[in-house]
Short mmCIF file of C-alpha atoms in Angstrom, two decimals:
data_model
loop_
_atom_site.label_atom_id
_atom_site.label_comp_id
_atom_site.label_asym_id
_atom_site.label_seq_id
_atom_site.Cartn_x
_atom_site.Cartn_y
_atom_site.Cartn_z
CA MET A 104 -23.37 -13.04 6.84
CA LYS A 105 -22.15 -14.10 3.42
CA MET A 106 -21.76 -11.29 0.92
CA SER A 107 -23.08 -11.40 -2.61
CA SER A 108 -20.97 -12.93 -5.35
CA ALA A 109 -20.68 -9.49 -6.98
CA LEU A 110 -19.19 -8.02 -3.80
CA GLU A 111 -17.00 -11.07 -3.31
CA LYS A 112 -15.57 -10.44 -6.78
CA LYS A 113 -14.85 -6.79 -5.91
CA PHE A 114 -13.17 -7.79 -2.64
CA ASN A 115 -11.05 -10.33 -4.49
CA ALA A 116 -9.99 -7.62 -6.93
CA GLN A 117 -8.92 -5.52 -3.92
CA ILE A 118 -6.95 -8.45 -2.52
CA THR A 119 -5.13 -8.73 -5.84
CA LEU A 120 -4.47 -4.98 -5.89
CA GLU A 121 -2.98 -5.13 -2.38
CA PHE A 122 -0.58 -7.89 -3.45
CA GLU A 123 0.24 -5.88 -6.58
CA SER A 124 1.00 -2.93 -4.31
CA SER A 125 3.45 -5.07 -2.38
CA MET A 126 5.25 -5.93 -5.59
CA VAL A 127 5.34 -2.28 -6.68
CA TYR A 128 6.93 -1.26 -3.39
CA ARG A 129 9.39 -4.13 -3.57
CA GLN A 130 10.46 -3.10 -7.07
CA LEU A 131 10.87 0.49 -5.90
CA ALA A 132 13.03 -0.82 -3.04
CA ILE A 133 15.20 -2.63 -5.56
CA GLU A 134 15.67 0.62 -7.46
CA MET A 135 16.85 2.35 -4.29
CA GLU A 136 19.11 -0.57 -3.35
CA ASP A 137 20.75 -0.15 -6.76
CA GLN A 138 21.39 3.52 -5.87
CA ASP A 139 23.07 2.54 -2.58
CA LEU A 140 20.30 4.04 -0.47
CA PRO A 141 19.62 1.20 1.99
CA GLY A 142 17.48 3.26 4.37
CA ILE A 143 15.04 4.28 1.66
CA ALA A 144 15.05 0.70 0.36
CA ALA A 145 14.24 -0.60 3.85
CA TRP A 146 11.36 1.89 4.18
CA LEU A 147 9.97 0.71 0.85
CA ARG A 148 10.38 -2.96 1.80
CA HIS A 149 8.44 -2.26 4.97
CA GLN A 150 5.70 -0.73 2.83
CA ALA A 151 5.72 -3.89 0.70
CA ASP A 152 5.19 -5.98 3.82
CA GLU A 153 2.43 -3.68 5.01
CA GLU A 154 0.57 -4.19 1.73
CA ILE A 155 0.58 -7.94 2.37
CA VAL A 156 -0.92 -7.28 5.80
CA HIS A 157 -3.63 -5.25 4.06
CA ALA A 158 -4.34 -8.11 1.65
CA ASN A 159 -4.57 -10.48 4.62
CA LYS A 160 -7.19 -8.23 6.25
CA PHE A 161 -9.36 -8.51 3.14
CA ILE A 162 -8.75 -12.26 2.94
CA ASP A 163 -9.75 -12.70 6.57
CA HIS A 164 -12.88 -10.60 6.05
CA LEU A 165 -14.01 -12.77 3.15
CA SER A 166 -13.19 -16.00 4.98
CA ASP A 167 -14.96 -14.87 8.14
CA ARG A 168 -18.09 -14.26 6.10
CA ALA A 169 -18.07 -17.68 4.39
CA ASN A 170 -16.90 -16.21 1.10
CA HIS A 171 -13.95 -17.50 -0.90
CA PRO A 172 -10.87 -15.27 -1.20
CA VAL A 173 -9.01 -15.60 -4.48
CA ILE A 174 -5.81 -13.88 -5.57
CA GLY A 175 -6.07 -12.85 -9.20
CA ALA A 176 -3.33 -12.61 -11.77
CA ILE A 177 -0.60 -10.15 -10.90
CA ALA A 178 1.70 -8.87 -13.59
CA ALA A 179 5.24 -7.81 -12.85
CA PRO A 180 5.29 -4.19 -11.70
CA LYS A 181 5.85 -1.68 -14.46
CA VAL A 182 8.01 0.73 -12.51
CA SER A 183 10.76 2.61 -14.24
CA ALA A 184 11.59 5.04 -11.44
CA LYS A 185 15.32 5.64 -11.17
CA THR A 186 15.60 8.73 -8.97
CA VAL A 187 14.51 9.14 -5.37
CA LEU A 188 11.88 11.65 -6.48
CA SER A 189 10.50 9.41 -9.23
CA VAL A 190 10.39 6.46 -6.81
CA PHE A 191 8.27 8.35 -4.31
CA GLU A 192 6.11 9.92 -7.01
CA ALA A 193 5.43 6.39 -8.31
CA ALA A 194 4.60 5.27 -4.76
CA LEU A 195 2.21 8.20 -4.31
CA ALA A 196 0.48 7.51 -7.63
CA HIS A 197 0.03 3.88 -6.64
CA GLU A 198 -1.36 4.83 -3.21
CA GLN A 199 -3.84 7.13 -4.95
CA LYS A 200 -4.89 4.21 -7.17
CA VAL A 201 -5.44 2.03 -4.09
CA SER A 202 -7.40 4.81 -2.36
CA ALA A 203 -9.70 5.16 -5.37
CA SER A 204 -10.24 1.40 -5.43
CA ILE A 205 -11.15 1.31 -1.74
CA ARG A 206 -13.55 4.22 -2.16
CA ASP A 207 -15.20 2.35 -5.05
CA LEU A 208 -15.41 -0.79 -2.93
CA TYR A 209 -16.95 1.19 -0.07
CA ALA A 210 -19.53 2.73 -2.44
CA ALA A 211 -20.43 -0.73 -3.77
CA THR A 212 -20.94 -2.12 -0.26
CA GLU A 213 -23.05 0.88 0.72
CA LYS A 214 -25.17 0.54 -2.43
CA SER A 215 -25.81 -3.11 -1.72
CA GLY A 216 -26.55 -2.50 1.96
CA ASP A 217 -23.59 -4.59 3.15
CA LEU A 218 -23.18 -3.07 6.61
CA ASP A 219 -20.83 -5.84 7.74
CA SER A 220 -18.02 -4.49 5.54
CA ARG A 221 -18.33 -0.94 6.84
CA PRO A 222 -15.90 -1.20 9.82
CA LEU A 223 -13.16 -2.76 7.70
CA LEU A 224 -13.55 -0.28 4.88
CA LEU A 225 -13.71 2.73 7.19
CA TRP A 226 -10.41 1.58 8.66
CA PHE A 227 -8.94 1.32 5.15
CA LEU A 228 -10.26 4.74 4.12
CA SER A 229 -8.53 6.26 7.14
CA GLU A 230 -5.38 4.22 6.50
CA GLN A 231 -5.20 5.44 2.91
CA VAL A 232 -5.40 9.08 4.01
CA GLU A 233 -2.40 8.34 6.25
CA GLU A 234 -0.54 6.43 3.51
CA GLU A 235 -0.97 9.17 0.93
CA ALA A 236 -0.01 11.89 3.41
CA SER A 237 3.12 10.01 4.46
CA VAL A 238 4.36 9.46 0.92
CA ASP A 239 3.35 12.98 -0.14
CA GLU A 240 5.42 14.41 2.72
CA ILE A 241 8.44 12.44 1.53
CA VAL A 242 7.87 13.70 -2.03
CA GLY A 243 7.87 17.26 -0.70
CA ARG A 244 11.05 16.71 1.27
CA VAL A 245 12.81 15.13 -1.72
CA LYS A 246 11.84 18.16 -3.80
CA LEU A 247 13.38 20.41 -1.14
CA ILE A 248 16.58 18.35 -1.18
CA ASN A 249 16.72 18.58 -4.98
CA ASP A 250 19.40 15.90 -5.56
CA ASP A 251 21.64 17.30 -2.83
CA GLY A 252 23.88 14.38 -1.84
CA PRO A 253 24.13 15.12 1.89
CA GLY A 254 20.38 15.79 2.01
CA LEU A 255 19.58 12.48 0.34
CA LEU A 256 21.91 10.66 2.73
CA ARG A 257 20.17 12.30 5.68
CA LEU A 258 16.76 11.29 4.34
CA ASP A 259 18.10 7.78 3.73
CA ASP A 260 19.26 7.60 7.35
CA GLU A 261 15.97 8.96 8.66
CA LEU A 262 13.85 6.53 6.67
CA SER A 263 16.02 3.64 7.86
CA GLN A 264 14.77 4.32 11.40
CA ARG A 265 11.30 2.98 10.63
CA PRO A 266 10.52 0.10 12.99
CA THR A 267 10.85 -3.29 11.37
CA ALA A 268 8.10 -5.88 11.48
CA THR A 269 6.87 -8.84 9.51
CA THR A 270 3.74 -9.36 7.47
CA GLU A 271 2.23 -11.26 10.38
CA ASN A 272 2.61 -8.74 13.21
CA THR A 273 2.22 -5.22 11.88
CA GLY A 274 -0.78 -3.12 12.69
CA GLY A 275 -0.54 -1.17 9.41
#
């Protein structure tokens, strides 16, 4: 069942935000590559790929319902994080922005009676709880490390262990 043009517009805004999220994570990865922390950079690159998967889920949902997905304008990420802590605090703030956007999208679909979007958006609401918790845990651990070189190197090594995948085959 085709969704209203107003909802289609909101879904397209979410698609754009998911691609923006990918660029934010990629820029954060660049910052960590510049600090010679390849494990943290790899973790952030994986997050960037996961955001593309998320955008694809919204694109598929619109297409499956005979709506037209459109990627809006995406500005270069405005990320000035230079420390490990500021990188993960920026990531957490961005995840919170995405969570708020998905909650707003869910509320709009509920208000309009669009039951067909409910399964997708419930999945995303749950996913965002997981995303925020994951990044928040890293923020807490970085605060415990407090710029301790060996601690940062251990965290870098640990985060490098994240399984690798592409934007076409991740479940995230």
